[in-house]
PDB file of C-alpha atoms in Angstrom:
ATOM      1  CA  UNK A   1      60.224 105.570 171.155  1.00 88.00           C
ATOM      2  CA  UNK A   2      56.756 104.903 169.790  1.00 93.00           C
ATOM      3  CA  UNK A   3      58.200 103.907 166.423  1.00 93.00           C
ATOM      4  CA  UNK A   4      60.597 101.476 168.094  1.00 92.00           C
ATOM      5  CA  UNK A   5      57.843  99.925 170.222  1.00 95.00           C
ATOM      6  CA  UNK A   6      55.447  99.476 167.295  1.00 97.00           C
ATOM      7  CA  UNK A   7      58.155  98.125 164.977  1.00 95.00           C
ATOM      8  CA  UNK A   8      59.211  95.609 167.640  1.00 94.00           C
ATOM      9  CA  UNK A   9      55.619  94.497 168.230  1.00 96.00           C
ATOM     10  CA  UNK A  10      54.982  94.048 164.511  1.00 97.00           C
ATOM     11  CA  UNK A  11      58.206  92.069 164.173  1.00 94.00           C
ATOM     12  CA  UNK A  12      57.194  89.738 166.991  1.00 94.00           C
ATOM     13  CA  UNK A  13      53.781  89.224 165.376  1.00 96.00           C
ATOM     14  CA  UNK A  14      55.281  88.428 161.981  1.00 95.00           C
ATOM     15  CA  UNK A  15      53.761  91.441 160.230  1.00 97.00           C
ATOM     16  CA  UNK A  16      55.673  91.755 156.973  1.00 97.00           C
ATOM     17  CA  UNK A  17      55.075  95.395 156.049  1.00 98.00           C
ATOM     18  CA  UNK A  18      54.576  98.410 158.292  1.00 98.00           C
ATOM     19  CA  UNK A  19      54.058 101.890 156.862  1.00 98.00           C
ATOM     20  CA  UNK A  20      54.325 104.969 159.084  1.00 97.00           C
ATOM     21  CA  UNK A  21      53.122 108.362 157.863  1.00 97.00           C
ATOM     22  CA  UNK A  22      55.878 110.611 159.192  1.00 94.00           C
ATOM     23  CA  UNK A  23      55.645 113.836 157.174  1.00 95.00           C
ATOM     24  CA  UNK A  24      53.197 114.838 154.451  1.00 96.00           C
ATOM     25  CA  UNK A  25      53.739 117.082 151.452  1.00 96.00           C
ATOM     26  CA  UNK A  26      51.373 119.553 153.158  1.00 96.00           C
ATOM     27  CA  UNK A  27      53.627 119.666 156.234  1.00 96.00           C
ATOM     28  CA  UNK A  28      56.179 121.714 154.292  1.00 97.00           C
ATOM     29  CA  UNK A  29      53.811 124.658 154.878  1.00 96.00           C
ATOM     30  CA  UNK A  30      54.327 124.482 158.647  1.00 96.00           C
ATOM     31  CA  UNK A  31      56.554 127.083 160.364  1.00 97.00           C
ATOM     32  CA  UNK A  32      60.156 126.775 159.195  1.00 96.00           C
ATOM     33  CA  UNK A  33      61.462 126.164 162.713  1.00 96.00           C
ATOM     34  CA  UNK A  34      59.071 123.210 163.135  1.00 96.00           C
ATOM     35  CA  UNK A  35      60.028 121.717 159.778  1.00 96.00           C
ATOM     36  CA  UNK A  36      63.708 122.085 160.633  1.00 96.00           C
ATOM     37  CA  UNK A  37      63.169 120.321 163.974  1.00 95.00           C
ATOM     38  CA  UNK A  38      61.296 117.453 162.320  1.00 94.00           C
ATOM     39  CA  UNK A  39      64.015 117.049 159.705  1.00 96.00           C
ATOM     40  CA  UNK A  40      66.583 116.919 162.491  1.00 94.00           C
ATOM     41  CA  UNK A  41      64.557 114.162 164.175  1.00 92.00           C
ATOM     42  CA  UNK A  42      64.407 112.151 160.938  1.00 93.00           C
ATOM     43  CA  UNK A  43      68.148 112.491 160.440  1.00 94.00           C
ATOM     44  CA  UNK A  44      68.874 111.476 164.025  1.00 92.00           C
ATOM     45  CA  UNK A  45      66.540 108.485 163.778  1.00 90.00           C
ATOM     46  CA  UNK A  46      68.191 107.315 160.554  1.00 90.00           C
ATOM     47  CA  UNK A  47      71.674 107.887 161.938  1.00 89.00           C
ATOM     48  CA  UNK A  48      71.218 106.236 165.320  1.00 90.00           C
ATOM     49  CA  UNK A  49      68.699 103.453 164.625  1.00 89.00           C
ATOM     50  CA  UNK A  50      69.766 102.028 161.283  1.00 90.00           C
ATOM     51  CA  UNK A  51      72.185  99.525 162.844  1.00 91.00           C
ATOM     52  CA  UNK A  52      69.449  98.135 165.099  1.00 91.00           C
ATOM     53  CA  UNK A  53      66.987  98.050 162.189  1.00 93.00           C
ATOM     54  CA  UNK A  54      69.502  96.108 160.117  1.00 93.00           C
ATOM     55  CA  UNK A  55      70.181  93.663 162.966  1.00 93.00           C
ATOM     56  CA  UNK A  56      66.469  92.890 163.035  1.00 94.00           C
ATOM     57  CA  UNK A  57      66.625  92.068 159.311  1.00 96.00           C
ATOM     58  CA  UNK A  58      64.287  94.968 158.476  1.00 97.00           C
ATOM     59  CA  UNK A  59      64.442  96.704 155.112  1.00 97.00           C
ATOM     60  CA  UNK A  60      63.919 100.443 155.318  1.00 97.00           C
ATOM     61  CA  UNK A  61      62.075 102.109 152.457  1.00 97.00           C
ATOM     62  CA  UNK A  62      61.477 105.870 152.245  1.00 96.00           C
ATOM     63  CA  UNK A  63      58.301 106.726 150.322  1.00 97.00           C
ATOM     64  CA  UNK A  64      57.678 110.212 149.015  1.00 97.00           C
ATOM     65  CA  UNK A  65      59.277 113.167 147.306  1.00 97.00           C
ATOM     66  CA  UNK A  66      62.727 112.402 148.660  1.00 95.00           C
ATOM     67  CA  UNK A  67      64.222 115.054 146.398  1.00 95.00           C
ATOM     68  CA  UNK A  68      62.555 117.732 148.555  1.00 96.00           C
ATOM     69  CA  UNK A  69      64.392 116.663 151.705  1.00 97.00           C
ATOM     70  CA  UNK A  70      67.401 118.687 152.872  1.00 96.00           C
ATOM     71  CA  UNK A  71      70.614 117.308 151.382  1.00 96.00           C
ATOM     72  CA  UNK A  72      71.908 115.890 154.670  1.00 95.00           C
ATOM     73  CA  UNK A  73      68.608 114.147 155.454  1.00 95.00           C
ATOM     74  CA  UNK A  74      68.334 112.777 151.925  1.00 96.00           C
ATOM     75  CA  UNK A  75      71.889 111.427 152.140  1.00 95.00           C
ATOM     76  CA  UNK A  76      71.125 109.648 155.428  1.00 94.00           C
ATOM     77  CA  UNK A  77      67.910 108.221 153.938  1.00 95.00           C
ATOM     78  CA  UNK A  78      69.645 106.919 150.828  1.00 95.00           C
ATOM     79  CA  UNK A  79      72.458 105.371 152.878  1.00 94.00           C
ATOM     80  CA  UNK A  80      69.967 103.732 155.244  1.00 95.00           C
ATOM     81  CA  UNK A  81      67.984 102.241 152.362  1.00 96.00           C
ATOM     82  CA  UNK A  82      71.155 100.953 150.702  1.00 96.00           C
ATOM     83  CA  UNK A  83      72.415  99.428 153.957  1.00 94.00           C
ATOM     84  CA  UNK A  84      69.186  97.467 154.515  1.00 96.00           C
ATOM     85  CA  UNK A  85      68.145  96.649 150.949  1.00 96.00           C
ATOM     86  CA  UNK A  86      68.833  92.902 151.303  1.00 96.00           C
ATOM     87  CA  UNK A  87      66.988  92.474 154.620  1.00 97.00           C
ATOM     88  CA  UNK A  88      63.894  90.315 154.392  1.00 95.00           C
ATOM     89  CA  UNK A  89      61.997  89.878 157.687  1.00 96.00           C
ATOM     90  CA  UNK A  90      60.029  93.119 157.401  1.00 97.00           C
ATOM     91  CA  UNK A  91      59.676  96.188 155.212  1.00 98.00           C
ATOM     92  CA  UNK A  92      59.442  99.426 157.187  1.00 97.00           C
ATOM     93  CA  UNK A  93      58.033 102.127 154.943  1.00 98.00           C
ATOM     94  CA  UNK A  94      58.540 105.665 156.196  1.00 97.00           C
ATOM     95  CA  UNK A  95      56.271 108.043 154.286  1.00 97.00           C
ATOM     96  CA  UNK A  96      58.238 111.298 154.342  1.00 97.00           C
ATOM     97  CA  UNK A  97      57.299 114.247 152.132  1.00 97.00           C
ATOM     98  CA  UNK A  98      54.490 111.970 151.012  1.00 98.00           C
ATOM     99  CA  UNK A  99      51.028 112.693 149.625  1.00 98.00           C
ATOM    100  CA  UNK A 100      48.743 110.195 147.913  1.00 98.00           C
ATOM    101  CA  UNK A 101      47.496 112.653 145.290  1.00 98.00           C
ATOM    102  CA  UNK A 102      51.064 113.562 144.416  1.00 97.00           C
ATOM    103  CA  UNK A 103      51.946 109.855 144.279  1.00 98.00           C
ATOM    104  CA  UNK A 104      49.087 109.124 141.857  1.00 98.00           C
ATOM    105  CA  UNK A 105      49.927 112.195 139.754  1.00 98.00           C
ATOM    106  CA  UNK A 106      53.535 110.999 139.514  1.00 98.00           C
ATOM    107  CA  UNK A 107      52.361 107.535 138.442  1.00 98.00           C
ATOM    108  CA  UNK A 108      50.083 108.986 135.748  1.00 98.00           C
ATOM    109  CA  UNK A 109      52.931 111.119 134.417  1.00 98.00           C
ATOM    110  CA  UNK A 110      55.237 108.099 134.219  1.00 98.00           C
ATOM    111  CA  UNK A 111      52.587 106.012 132.453  1.00 98.00           C
ATOM    112  CA  UNK A 112      51.821 108.859 130.029  1.00 98.00           C
ATOM    113  CA  UNK A 113      55.522 109.111 129.205  1.00 98.00           C
ATOM    114  CA  UNK A 114      55.597 105.394 128.388  1.00 98.00           C
ATOM    115  CA  UNK A 115      52.549 105.720 126.142  1.00 98.00           C
ATOM    116  CA  UNK A 116      54.109 108.714 124.403  1.00 97.00           C
ATOM    117  CA  UNK A 117      57.356 106.818 123.769  1.00 97.00           C
ATOM    118  CA  UNK A 118      55.515 103.767 122.454  1.00 97.00           C
ATOM    119  CA  UNK A 119      56.655 101.566 125.345  1.00 97.00           C
ATOM    120  CA  UNK A 120      53.043 101.094 126.450  1.00 96.00           C
ATOM    121  CA  UNK A 121      49.677 101.074 124.644  1.00 96.00           C
ATOM    122  CA  UNK A 122      46.910 103.059 126.308  1.00 95.00           C
ATOM    123  CA  UNK A 123      44.509 100.116 125.923  1.00 95.00           C
ATOM    124  CA  UNK A 124      46.870  98.006 128.029  1.00 96.00           C
ATOM    125  CA  UNK A 125      46.702 100.280 131.084  1.00 97.00           C
ATOM    126  CA  UNK A 126      45.127  98.399 134.010  1.00 97.00           C
ATOM    127  CA  UNK A 127      44.800  98.761 137.784  1.00 97.00           C
ATOM    128  CA  UNK A 128      48.052  96.814 138.045  1.00 97.00           C
ATOM    129  CA  UNK A 129      49.778  99.268 135.707  1.00 98.00           C
ATOM    130  CA  UNK A 130      48.956 102.100 138.086  1.00 98.00           C
ATOM    131  CA  UNK A 131      49.916 100.068 141.166  1.00 98.00           C
ATOM    132  CA  UNK A 132      53.256  99.233 139.544  1.00 98.00           C
ATOM    133  CA  UNK A 133      54.078 102.949 139.264  1.00 98.00           C
ATOM    134  CA  UNK A 134      53.311 103.857 142.875  1.00 98.00           C
ATOM    135  CA  UNK A 135      55.866 104.090 145.698  1.00 98.00           C
ATOM    136  CA  UNK A 136      54.499 100.760 146.957  1.00 98.00           C
ATOM    137  CA  UNK A 137      55.134  98.904 143.679  1.00 97.00           C
ATOM    138  CA  UNK A 138      55.559  95.197 144.330  1.00 96.00           C
ATOM    139  CA  UNK A 139      53.923  95.370 147.758  1.00 97.00           C
ATOM    140  CA  UNK A 140      50.404  94.193 148.638  1.00 97.00           C
ATOM    141  CA  UNK A 141      47.781  96.768 149.573  1.00 97.00           C
ATOM    142  CA  UNK A 142      47.503  97.381 153.333  1.00 97.00           C
ATOM    143  CA  UNK A 143      45.120  95.093 155.204  1.00 97.00           C
ATOM    144  CA  UNK A 144      44.633  97.603 158.007  1.00 98.00           C
ATOM    145  CA  UNK A 145      45.090 101.347 158.387  1.00 98.00           C
ATOM    146  CA  UNK A 146      45.145 102.804 161.898  1.00 98.00           C
ATOM    147  CA  UNK A 147      44.339 106.518 162.201  1.00 97.00           C
ATOM    148  CA  UNK A 148      45.414 108.075 165.486  1.00 97.00           C
ATOM    149  CA  UNK A 149      44.656 111.430 167.155  1.00 95.00           C
ATOM    150  CA  UNK A 150      40.835 111.359 166.999  1.00 94.00           C
ATOM    151  CA  UNK A 151      40.828 112.321 163.326  1.00 94.00           C
ATOM    152  CA  UNK A 152      38.283 110.668 161.024  1.00 95.00           C
ATOM    153  CA  UNK A 153      40.052 111.068 157.701  1.00 94.00           C
ATOM    154  CA  UNK A 154      42.930 109.460 155.813  1.00 95.00           C
ATOM    155  CA  UNK A 155      44.684 112.791 155.222  1.00 95.00           C
ATOM    156  CA  UNK A 156      45.988 111.975 151.744  1.00 96.00           C
ATOM    157  CA  UNK A 157      47.514 108.652 152.837  1.00 97.00           C
ATOM    158  CA  UNK A 158      47.691 105.663 150.455  1.00 98.00           C
ATOM    159  CA  UNK A 159      44.435 106.653 148.757  1.00 97.00           C
ATOM    160  CA  UNK A 160      44.825 104.179 145.871  1.00 98.00           C
ATOM    161  CA  UNK A 161      46.129 101.355 148.043  1.00 98.00           C
ATOM    162  CA  UNK A 162      43.469 101.821 150.747  1.00 97.00           C
ATOM    163  CA  UNK A 163      40.531 100.879 148.497  1.00 96.00           C
ATOM    164  CA  UNK A 164      39.755  97.715 150.485  1.00 95.00           C
ATOM    165  CA  UNK A 165      41.752  98.289 153.654  1.00 97.00           C
ATOM    166  CA  UNK A 166      40.062  97.940 157.012  1.00 97.00           C
ATOM    167  CA  UNK A 167      40.112 101.243 158.907  1.00 97.00           C
ATOM    168  CA  UNK A 168      40.474 101.777 162.636  1.00 97.00           C
ATOM    169  CA  UNK A 169      40.194 105.181 164.300  1.00 97.00           C
ATOM    170  CA  UNK A 170      41.583 105.814 167.767  1.00 97.00           C
ATOM    171  CA  UNK A 171      41.606 108.984 169.902  1.00 97.00           C
ATOM    172  CA  UNK A 172      45.121 108.140 171.087  1.00 98.00           C
ATOM    173  CA  UNK A 173      47.794 110.595 169.987  1.00 97.00           C
ATOM    174  CA  UNK A 174      50.679 108.947 168.129  1.00 95.00           C
ATOM    175  CA  UNK A 175      53.290 109.667 170.875  1.00 94.00           C
ATOM    176  CA  UNK A 176      50.996 107.858 173.360  1.00 97.00           C
ATOM    177  CA  UNK A 177      50.273 104.866 171.117  1.00 98.00           C
ATOM    178  CA  UNK A 178      51.480 101.570 172.623  1.00 97.00           C
ATOM    179  CA  UNK A 179      51.975  97.968 171.585  1.00 97.00           C
ATOM    180  CA  UNK A 180      49.104  97.006 173.893  1.00 97.00           C
ATOM    181  CA  UNK A 181      46.703  99.208 171.947  1.00 98.00           C
ATOM    182  CA  UNK A 182      48.071  97.758 168.719  1.00 98.00           C
ATOM    183  CA  UNK A 183      47.289  94.244 169.977  1.00 98.00           C
ATOM    184  CA  UNK A 184      43.715  95.256 170.841  1.00 98.00           C
ATOM    185  CA  UNK A 185      43.216  96.796 167.405  1.00 98.00           C
ATOM    186  CA  UNK A 186      44.523  93.626 165.748  1.00 97.00           C
ATOM    187  CA  UNK A 187      42.079  91.534 167.801  1.00 97.00           C
ATOM    188  CA  UNK A 188      39.275  93.794 166.546  1.00 97.00           C
ATOM    189  CA  UNK A 189      40.591  93.407 162.992  1.00 96.00           C
ATOM    190  CA  UNK A 190      40.528  89.608 163.304  1.00 94.00           C
ATOM    191  CA  UNK A 191      36.781  89.751 163.998  1.00 94.00           C
ATOM    192  CA  UNK A 192      35.990  91.613 160.781  1.00 92.00           C
ATOM    193  CA  UNK A 193      34.568  89.924 157.693  1.00 87.00           C
ATOM    194  CA  UNK A 194      36.548  91.063 154.644  1.00 80.00           C
ATOM    195  CA  UNK A 195      34.459  90.236 151.563  1.00 79.00           C
ATOM    196  CA  UNK A 196      36.089  92.521 148.988  1.00 76.00           C
ATOM    197  CA  UNK A 197      32.681  93.102 147.372  1.00 75.00           C
ATOM    198  CA  UNK A 198      31.780  89.400 147.370  1.00 74.00           C
ATOM    199  CA  UNK A 199      28.994  87.650 149.278  1.00 65.00           C
TER     200      UNK A 199
END
């Protein structure tokens, strides 16, 4: 319900990309019964909400180690992404089995493979090269990252992409997060002076 409310609010505001951190690579270490329940929730969400997502012209993108998902969940995820791939009003990134360090490690491995094969010269590696090998390739870095649940850390979320993001920390637990709080956070964001290191 919270996902639906936030996605709707962002759509109404014309926000082009929304990324939700649903399940981290570290979450696999949780009790098996909890992991199984979460995977069931993901599958149900994908199965029951994809038609509505598509009607809203939203493209669904799953970010993370999708190969680690149970076969049935992975199948639903791949079908959902294929069904919405041509939608253009918003990109909804669901970070599932995601970790920023793992994402950067994967990018480095891919770049190293290209250097080894001669496809890329090491002297030509730039910030953009790394960005182009991340799950968010082709997308702008996030303007704003909202951290819920009274935690004051990013918890391995978009570490490369967050270099110049504005951060907002709220004590509200994610299930209790509302569109009204989102609006207030966006008003706060509008008052900030983003200089990106400049005067």
